[in-house]
Amino acid sequence: MQNLYEATITEIGTDVPFIIEENVVIFFDEKAPKELHDVAVVHKNGALLSDIAAGDTFLYNETRYRVIFVGDTANATIRDLGHYTLNFTGDTSETLPGSIYVEKADVPELKAGTVFRFVRE
């Protein structure tokens, strides 16, 4: 298994529960501007080792979510800001450039201190 990206959640923004209702999660590195932290799952120590692509896996607490689509700018914004939106709807009919889409699933319970990864199996 090749590790593509790994980071540790440090904070769950106050508005995240409302955003999760849409089956999406916004991620930002903790170095992002503070005004973005309220809407985001904030994380640290992320380094993109290789671009994420369809067919890769988002791994959270040993639960695997297969990546089905990666927007055109998602890998670049991960590199620059540790930013991407993870979409759990499974619907790729109207994609956004900074988003990563996984197969339809419930958003997992997000907790500070949890390590998450993107891997290529």
CSV table of N, CA and C in Angstrom, one decimal:
chain,number,residue,atom,x,y,z
A,1,MET,N,0.8,-1.2,0.0
A,1,MET,CA,0.0,0.0,0.0
A,1,MET,C,0.9,1.2,0.0
A,2,GLN,N,0.7,2.1,-1.0
A,2,GLN,CA,1.4,3.4,-1.1
A,2,GLN,C,0.7,4.5,-0.4
A,3,ASN,N,1.3,5.2,0.5
A,3,ASN,CA,0.8,6.3,1.2
A,3,ASN,C,0.9,7.5,0.3
A,4,LEU,N,-0.3,8.2,0.0
A,4,LEU,CA,-0.2,9.4,-0.8
A,4,LEU,C,-0.3,10.7,0.0
A,5,TYR,N,-1.1,10.6,1.1
A,5,TYR,CA,-1.3,11.8,1.9
A,5,TYR,C,-1.7,11.3,3.3
A,6,GLU,N,-1.2,11.9,4.3
A,6,GLU,CA,-1.5,11.5,5.7
A,6,GLU,C,-1.5,12.8,6.6
A,7,ALA,N,-2.5,13.0,7.4
A,7,ALA,CA,-2.6,14.1,8.3
A,7,ALA,C,-3.4,13.8,9.5
A,8,THR,N,-3.2,14.6,10.5
A,8,THR,CA,-3.9,14.4,11.8
A,8,THR,C,-4.9,15.6,12.1
A,9,ILE,N,-6.1,15.3,12.4
A,9,ILE,CA,-7.2,16.3,12.7
A,9,ILE,C,-6.8,17.0,14.0
A,10,THR,N,-6.8,18.3,14.0
A,10,THR,CA,-6.5,19.1,15.2
A,10,THR,C,-7.8,19.8,15.7
A,11,GLU,N,-8.7,20.0,14.8
A,11,GLU,CA,-9.9,20.8,15.2
A,11,GLU,C,-11.1,20.6,14.3
A,12,ILE,N,-12.3,20.6,14.8
A,12,ILE,CA,-13.5,20.5,14.0
A,12,ILE,C,-14.2,21.8,14.2
A,13,GLY,N,-14.3,22.5,13.0
A,13,GLY,CA,-14.9,23.9,13.1
A,13,GLY,C,-16.4,23.8,13.5
A,14,THR,N,-16.8,24.9,14.1
A,14,THR,CA,-18.2,25.0,14.7
A,14,THR,C,-19.3,24.8,13.7
A,15,ASP,N,-19.0,25.1,12.4
A,15,ASP,CA,-20.1,25.0,11.3
A,15,ASP,C,-20.0,23.7,10.6
A,16,VAL,N,-19.0,22.8,10.9
A,16,VAL,CA,-18.9,21.5,10.3
A,16,VAL,C,-20.1,20.7,10.3
A,17,PRO,N,-20.8,20.6,11.5
A,17,PRO,CA,-22.0,19.7,11.5
A,17,PRO,C,-23.1,20.1,10.5
A,18,PHE,N,-23.2,21.4,10.2
A,18,PHE,CA,-24.2,21.9,9.3
A,18,PHE,C,-23.8,21.5,7.8
A,19,ILE,N,-22.5,21.6,7.6
A,19,ILE,CA,-21.9,21.2,6.2
A,19,ILE,C,-22.0,19.7,6.0
A,20,ILE,N,-21.8,18.9,7.0
A,20,ILE,CA,-21.9,17.5,6.9
A,20,ILE,C,-23.3,17.0,6.5
A,21,GLU,N,-24.3,17.8,6.8
A,21,GLU,CA,-25.7,17.5,6.4
A,21,GLU,C,-25.8,17.4,4.9
A,22,GLU,N,-24.9,18.0,4.2
A,22,GLU,CA,-24.9,17.9,2.7
A,22,GLU,C,-24.0,16.8,2.2
A,23,ASN,N,-23.5,16.0,3.2
A,23,ASN,CA,-22.6,14.8,2.9
A,23,ASN,C,-21.3,15.2,2.3
A,24,VAL,N,-20.8,16.4,2.7
A,24,VAL,CA,-19.5,16.9,2.3
A,24,VAL,C,-18.7,17.3,3.6
A,25,VAL,N,-17.4,17.3,3.5
A,25,VAL,CA,-16.5,17.8,4.5
A,25,VAL,C,-15.4,18.6,3.9
A,26,ILE,N,-15.2,19.8,4.4
A,26,ILE,CA,-14.2,20.7,4.0
A,26,ILE,C,-12.9,20.5,4.9
A,27,PHE,N,-11.8,20.3,4.3
A,27,PHE,CA,-10.5,20.2,5.0
A,27,PHE,C,-9.6,21.4,4.7
A,28,PHE,N,-8.9,21.8,5.7
A,28,PHE,CA,-7.9,22.9,5.6
A,28,PHE,C,-6.8,22.5,6.6
A,29,ASP,N,-5.5,22.8,6.1
A,29,ASP,CA,-4.4,22.7,7.0
A,29,ASP,C,-4.5,23.8,8.1
A,30,GLU,N,-4.0,23.5,9.3
A,30,GLU,CA,-4.1,24.5,10.4
A,30,GLU,C,-3.4,25.8,10.1
A,31,LYS,N,-2.6,25.9,9.0
A,31,LYS,CA,-1.9,27.1,8.6
A,31,LYS,C,-2.8,28.0,7.8
A,32,ALA,N,-4.0,27.5,7.4
A,32,ALA,CA,-4.9,28.3,6.6
A,32,ALA,C,-5.4,29.5,7.4
A,33,PRO,N,-5.9,30.5,6.8
A,33,PRO,CA,-6.4,31.7,7.6
A,33,PRO,C,-7.5,31.2,8.6
A,34,LYS,N,-7.4,31.8,9.8
A,34,LYS,CA,-8.3,31.5,10.9
A,34,LYS,C,-9.7,31.6,10.5
A,35,GLU,N,-10.1,32.5,9.7
A,35,GLU,CA,-11.5,32.7,9.3
A,35,GLU,C,-12.1,31.5,8.6
A,36,LEU,N,-11.2,30.6,8.1
A,36,LEU,CA,-11.7,29.4,7.4
A,36,LEU,C,-11.9,28.2,8.4
A,37,HIS,N,-11.4,28.3,9.6
A,37,HIS,CA,-11.4,27.2,10.5
A,37,HIS,C,-12.8,26.8,10.9
A,38,ASP,N,-13.8,27.8,11.0
A,38,ASP,CA,-15.1,27.5,11.4
A,38,ASP,C,-15.8,26.5,10.5
A,39,VAL,N,-15.5,26.5,9.3
A,39,VAL,CA,-16.2,25.7,8.3
A,39,VAL,C,-15.4,24.4,8.0
A,40,ALA,N,-14.3,24.2,8.6
A,40,ALA,CA,-13.4,23.1,8.2
A,40,ALA,C,-13.0,22.1,9.3
A,41,VAL,N,-12.6,20.9,8.8
A,41,VAL,CA,-11.9,20.0,9.6
A,41,VAL,C,-10.5,20.4,9.4
A,42,VAL,N,-9.9,20.9,10.5
A,42,VAL,CA,-8.5,21.5,10.4
A,42,VAL,C,-7.5,20.3,10.8
A,43,HIS,N,-6.4,20.3,10.1
A,43,HIS,CA,-5.5,19.2,10.3
A,43,HIS,C,-4.0,19.7,10.2
A,44,LYS,N,-3.1,18.9,10.6
A,44,LYS,CA,-1.7,19.2,10.5
A,44,LYS,C,-0.9,18.1,10.0
A,45,ASN,N,0.4,18.4,9.6
A,45,ASN,CA,1.4,17.4,9.2
A,45,ASN,C,1.0,16.7,7.9
A,46,GLY,N,0.2,17.3,7.0
A,46,GLY,CA,-0.1,16.7,5.7
A,46,GLY,C,0.9,17.1,4.7
A,47,ALA,N,1.3,16.1,3.9
A,47,ALA,CA,2.2,16.3,2.8
A,47,ALA,C,1.8,15.4,1.7
A,48,LEU,N,1.5,15.9,0.6
A,48,LEU,CA,1.0,15.1,-0.6
A,48,LEU,C,2.3,14.5,-1.2
A,49,LEU,N,2.4,13.2,-1.1
A,49,LEU,CA,3.6,12.5,-1.7
A,49,LEU,C,3.4,12.1,-3.1
A,50,SER,N,2.2,12.0,-3.5
A,50,SER,CA,1.8,11.6,-4.9
A,50,SER,C,0.4,12.1,-5.2
A,51,ASP,N,0.1,12.5,-6.4
A,51,ASP,CA,-1.3,12.9,-6.7
A,51,ASP,C,-2.3,11.9,-6.4
A,52,ILE,N,-3.4,12.3,-5.8
A,52,ILE,CA,-4.6,11.4,-5.6
A,52,ILE,C,-5.4,11.3,-6.9
A,53,ALA,N,-5.8,10.1,-7.2
A,53,ALA,CA,-6.6,9.8,-8.4
A,53,ALA,C,-7.7,8.9,-8.2
A,54,ALA,N,-8.7,8.8,-9.1
A,54,ALA,CA,-9.8,7.9,-9.0
A,54,ALA,C,-9.2,6.5,-8.9
A,55,GLY,N,-9.8,5.7,-8.0
A,55,GLY,CA,-9.3,4.3,-7.7
A,55,GLY,C,-8.5,4.2,-6.5
A,56,ASP,N,-8.0,5.4,-6.0
A,56,ASP,CA,-7.3,5.4,-4.7
A,56,ASP,C,-8.3,5.3,-3.5
A,57,THR,N,-7.8,5.3,-2.3
A,57,THR,CA,-8.7,5.0,-1.2
A,57,THR,C,-8.5,6.1,-0.1
A,58,PHE,N,-9.6,6.7,0.4
A,58,PHE,CA,-9.5,7.5,1.6
A,58,PHE,C,-9.7,6.6,2.8
A,59,LEU,N,-8.8,6.6,3.7
A,59,LEU,CA,-8.8,5.7,4.9
A,59,LEU,C,-9.0,6.5,6.1
A,60,TYR,N,-10.1,6.2,6.9
A,60,TYR,CA,-10.4,6.9,8.1
A,60,TYR,C,-10.8,5.9,9.1
A,61,ASN,N,-10.0,5.8,10.2
A,61,ASN,CA,-10.3,4.8,11.3
A,61,ASN,C,-10.4,3.4,10.7
A,62,GLU,N,-9.6,3.1,9.8
A,62,GLU,CA,-9.6,1.7,9.1
A,62,GLU,C,-10.8,1.5,8.2
A,63,THR,N,-11.7,2.5,8.1
A,63,THR,CA,-12.7,2.4,7.1
A,63,THR,C,-12.2,2.9,5.8
A,64,ARG,N,-12.5,2.2,4.7
A,64,ARG,CA,-12.0,2.5,3.4
A,64,ARG,C,-13.2,3.1,2.5
A,65,TYR,N,-12.8,4.2,1.9
A,65,TYR,CA,-13.8,4.9,1.0
A,65,TYR,C,-13.1,5.0,-0.4
A,66,ARG,N,-13.6,4.4,-1.4
A,66,ARG,CA,-13.0,4.4,-2.7
A,66,ARG,C,-13.2,5.7,-3.4
A,67,VAL,N,-12.1,6.3,-3.9
A,67,VAL,CA,-12.2,7.6,-4.6
A,67,VAL,C,-12.7,7.3,-6.0
A,68,ILE,N,-13.7,8.1,-6.4
A,68,ILE,CA,-14.3,7.9,-7.7
A,68,ILE,C,-14.0,9.0,-8.7
A,69,PHE,N,-13.6,10.2,-8.1
A,69,PHE,CA,-13.3,11.3,-9.0
A,69,PHE,C,-12.5,12.3,-8.2
A,70,VAL,N,-11.5,12.9,-8.9
A,70,VAL,CA,-10.7,14.0,-8.3
A,70,VAL,C,-10.8,15.2,-9.2
A,71,GLY,N,-11.2,16.3,-8.6
A,71,GLY,CA,-11.3,17.6,-9.4
A,71,GLY,C,-10.0,18.1,-9.9
A,72,ASP,N,-10.0,18.9,-10.9
A,72,ASP,CA,-8.8,19.3,-11.6
A,72,ASP,C,-7.8,20.1,-10.7
A,73,THR,N,-8.3,20.8,-9.7
A,73,THR,CA,-7.4,21.6,-8.9
A,73,THR,C,-7.2,21.0,-7.5
A,74,ALA,N,-7.8,19.8,-7.2
A,74,ALA,CA,-7.8,19.3,-5.8
A,74,ALA,C,-6.3,19.0,-5.4
A,75,ASN,N,-5.5,18.4,-6.2
A,75,ASN,CA,-4.2,18.0,-5.8
A,75,ASN,C,-3.3,19.3,-5.6
A,76,ALA,N,-3.5,20.3,-6.4
A,76,ALA,CA,-2.8,21.6,-6.2
A,76,ALA,C,-3.2,22.3,-4.9
A,77,THR,N,-4.5,22.3,-4.6
A,77,THR,CA,-4.9,23.0,-3.4
A,77,THR,C,-4.5,22.2,-2.1
A,78,ILE,N,-4.4,20.9,-2.3
A,78,ILE,CA,-3.9,20.1,-1.1
A,78,ILE,C,-2.5,20.5,-0.9
A,79,ARG,N,-1.7,20.6,-2.0
A,79,ARG,CA,-0.3,21.0,-1.8
A,79,ARG,C,-0.1,22.4,-1.2
A,80,ASP,N,-0.9,23.3,-1.7
A,80,ASP,CA,-0.8,24.7,-1.3
A,80,ASP,C,-1.3,25.0,0.1
A,81,LEU,N,-2.5,24.5,0.4
A,81,LEU,CA,-3.3,24.9,1.6
A,81,LEU,C,-3.7,23.8,2.4
A,82,GLY,N,-3.4,22.5,2.0
A,82,GLY,CA,-4.0,21.4,2.7
A,82,GLY,C,-5.5,21.4,2.5
A,83,HIS,N,-6.0,22.0,1.4
A,83,HIS,CA,-7.4,22.2,1.3
A,83,HIS,C,-8.0,21.3,0.2
A,84,TYR,N,-9.1,20.7,0.5
A,84,TYR,CA,-10.0,20.0,-0.5
A,84,TYR,C,-11.3,19.8,0.2
A,85,THR,N,-12.3,19.5,-0.6
A,85,THR,CA,-13.6,19.1,-0.1
A,85,THR,C,-13.8,17.7,-0.4
A,86,LEU,N,-14.2,16.9,0.6
A,86,LEU,CA,-14.4,15.5,0.4
A,86,LEU,C,-15.9,15.2,0.3
A,87,ASN,N,-16.4,14.7,-0.8
A,87,ASN,CA,-17.8,14.6,-1.1
A,87,ASN,C,-18.2,13.1,-1.0
A,88,PHE,N,-19.1,12.8,-0.1
A,88,PHE,CA,-19.6,11.4,0.2
A,88,PHE,C,-20.9,11.1,-0.5
A,89,THR,N,-21.3,11.9,-1.4
A,89,THR,CA,-22.6,11.7,-2.1
A,89,THR,C,-22.6,10.6,-3.1
A,90,GLY,N,-21.4,10.3,-3.7
A,90,GLY,CA,-21.3,9.4,-4.7
A,90,GLY,C,-21.8,9.9,-6.1
A,91,ASP,N,-22.2,11.2,-6.1
A,91,ASP,CA,-22.7,11.8,-7.3
A,91,ASP,C,-21.7,12.7,-8.0
A,92,THR,N,-21.3,12.3,-9.2
A,92,THR,CA,-20.3,13.0,-9.9
A,92,THR,C,-20.9,13.7,-11.1
A,93,SER,N,-22.2,13.9,-11.1
A,93,SER,CA,-22.8,14.5,-12.3
A,93,SER,C,-22.5,16.0,-12.4
A,94,GLU,N,-22.2,16.7,-11.2
A,94,GLU,CA,-21.9,18.1,-11.2
A,94,GLU,C,-20.7,18.2,-10.3
A,95,THR,N,-19.5,18.1,-10.8
A,95,THR,CA,-18.3,18.1,-10.0
A,95,THR,C,-17.7,19.5,-9.8
A,96,LEU,N,-17.0,19.6,-8.7
A,96,LEU,CA,-16.3,20.9,-8.5
A,96,LEU,C,-14.8,20.6,-8.5
A,97,PRO,N,-14.0,21.6,-9.0
A,97,PRO,CA,-12.6,21.4,-9.3
A,97,PRO,C,-11.7,21.1,-8.1
A,98,GLY,N,-12.1,21.6,-6.9
A,98,GLY,CA,-11.3,21.4,-5.7
A,98,GLY,C,-11.8,20.2,-4.8
A,99,SER,N,-12.7,19.4,-5.4
A,99,SER,CA,-13.3,18.3,-4.6
A,99,SER,C,-12.8,17.0,-5.0
A,100,ILE,N,-12.8,16.1,-4.0
A,100,ILE,CA,-12.6,14.7,-4.2
A,100,ILE,C,-13.8,13.9,-3.8
A,101,TYR,N,-14.3,13.1,-4.7
A,101,TYR,CA,-15.5,12.3,-4.5
A,101,TYR,C,-15.2,10.9,-4.2
A,102,VAL,N,-15.9,10.4,-3.2
A,102,VAL,CA,-15.8,8.9,-2.9
A,102,VAL,C,-17.2,8.3,-3.1
A,103,GLU,N,-17.2,7.0,-3.1
A,103,GLU,CA,-18.4,6.2,-3.3
A,103,GLU,C,-19.4,6.7,-2.2
A,104,LYS,N,-20.7,6.6,-2.5
A,104,LYS,CA,-21.7,7.0,-1.6
A,104,LYS,C,-21.6,6.3,-0.2
A,105,ALA,N,-21.5,7.1,0.8
A,105,ALA,CA,-21.3,6.6,2.2
A,105,ALA,C,-21.7,7.7,3.2
A,106,ASP,N,-22.0,7.3,4.4
A,106,ASP,CA,-22.2,8.3,5.5
A,106,ASP,C,-20.9,8.9,5.8
A,107,VAL,N,-20.9,10.2,6.2
A,107,VAL,CA,-19.7,10.8,6.7
A,107,VAL,C,-19.3,10.2,8.0
A,108,PRO,N,-18.1,9.8,8.2
A,108,PRO,CA,-17.7,9.2,9.5
A,108,PRO,C,-17.7,10.2,10.6
A,109,GLU,N,-17.8,9.8,11.8
A,109,GLU,CA,-17.7,10.6,13.0
A,109,GLU,C,-16.2,11.2,13.0
A,110,LEU,N,-16.1,12.5,13.0
A,110,LEU,CA,-14.8,13.2,12.9
A,110,LEU,C,-14.4,13.6,14.3
A,111,LYS,N,-13.2,13.3,14.6
A,111,LYS,CA,-12.7,13.6,16.0
A,111,LYS,C,-11.2,14.2,15.9
A,112,ALA,N,-10.9,15.2,16.7
A,112,ALA,CA,-9.6,15.7,16.8
A,112,ALA,C,-8.7,14.6,17.3
A,113,GLY,N,-7.5,14.5,16.7
A,113,GLY,CA,-6.5,13.5,17.1
A,113,GLY,C,-6.5,12.3,16.1
A,114,THR,N,-7.5,12.2,15.3
A,114,THR,CA,-7.6,11.1,14.4
A,114,THR,C,-6.7,11.3,13.1
A,115,VAL,N,-6.0,10.3,12.7
A,115,VAL,CA,-5.2,10.3,11.5
A,115,VAL,C,-6.0,9.8,10.4
A,116,PHE,N,-5.9,10.5,9.2
A,116,PHE,CA,-6.6,10.0,8.0
A,116,PHE,C,-5.5,10.0,6.9
A,117,ARG,N,-5.8,9.2,5.9
A,117,ARG,CA,-4.9,9.0,4.8
A,117,ARG,C,-5.6,8.8,3.5
A,118,PHE,N,-4.9,9.1,2.4
A,118,PHE,CA,-5.2,8.7,1.1
A,118,PHE,C,-4.1,7.7,0.7
A,119,VAL,N,-4.5,6.5,0.2
A,119,VAL,CA,-3.6,5.5,-0.1
A,119,VAL,C,-3.9,4.9,-1.5
A,120,ARG,N,-2.9,4.3,-2.1
A,120,ARG,CA,-3.0,3.5,-3.3
A,120,ARG,C,-2.7,2.1,-3.0
A,121,GLU,N,-3.7,1.3,-3.2
A,121,GLU,CA,-3.6,-0.2,-2.8
A,121,GLU,C,-3.3,-1.0,-4.0
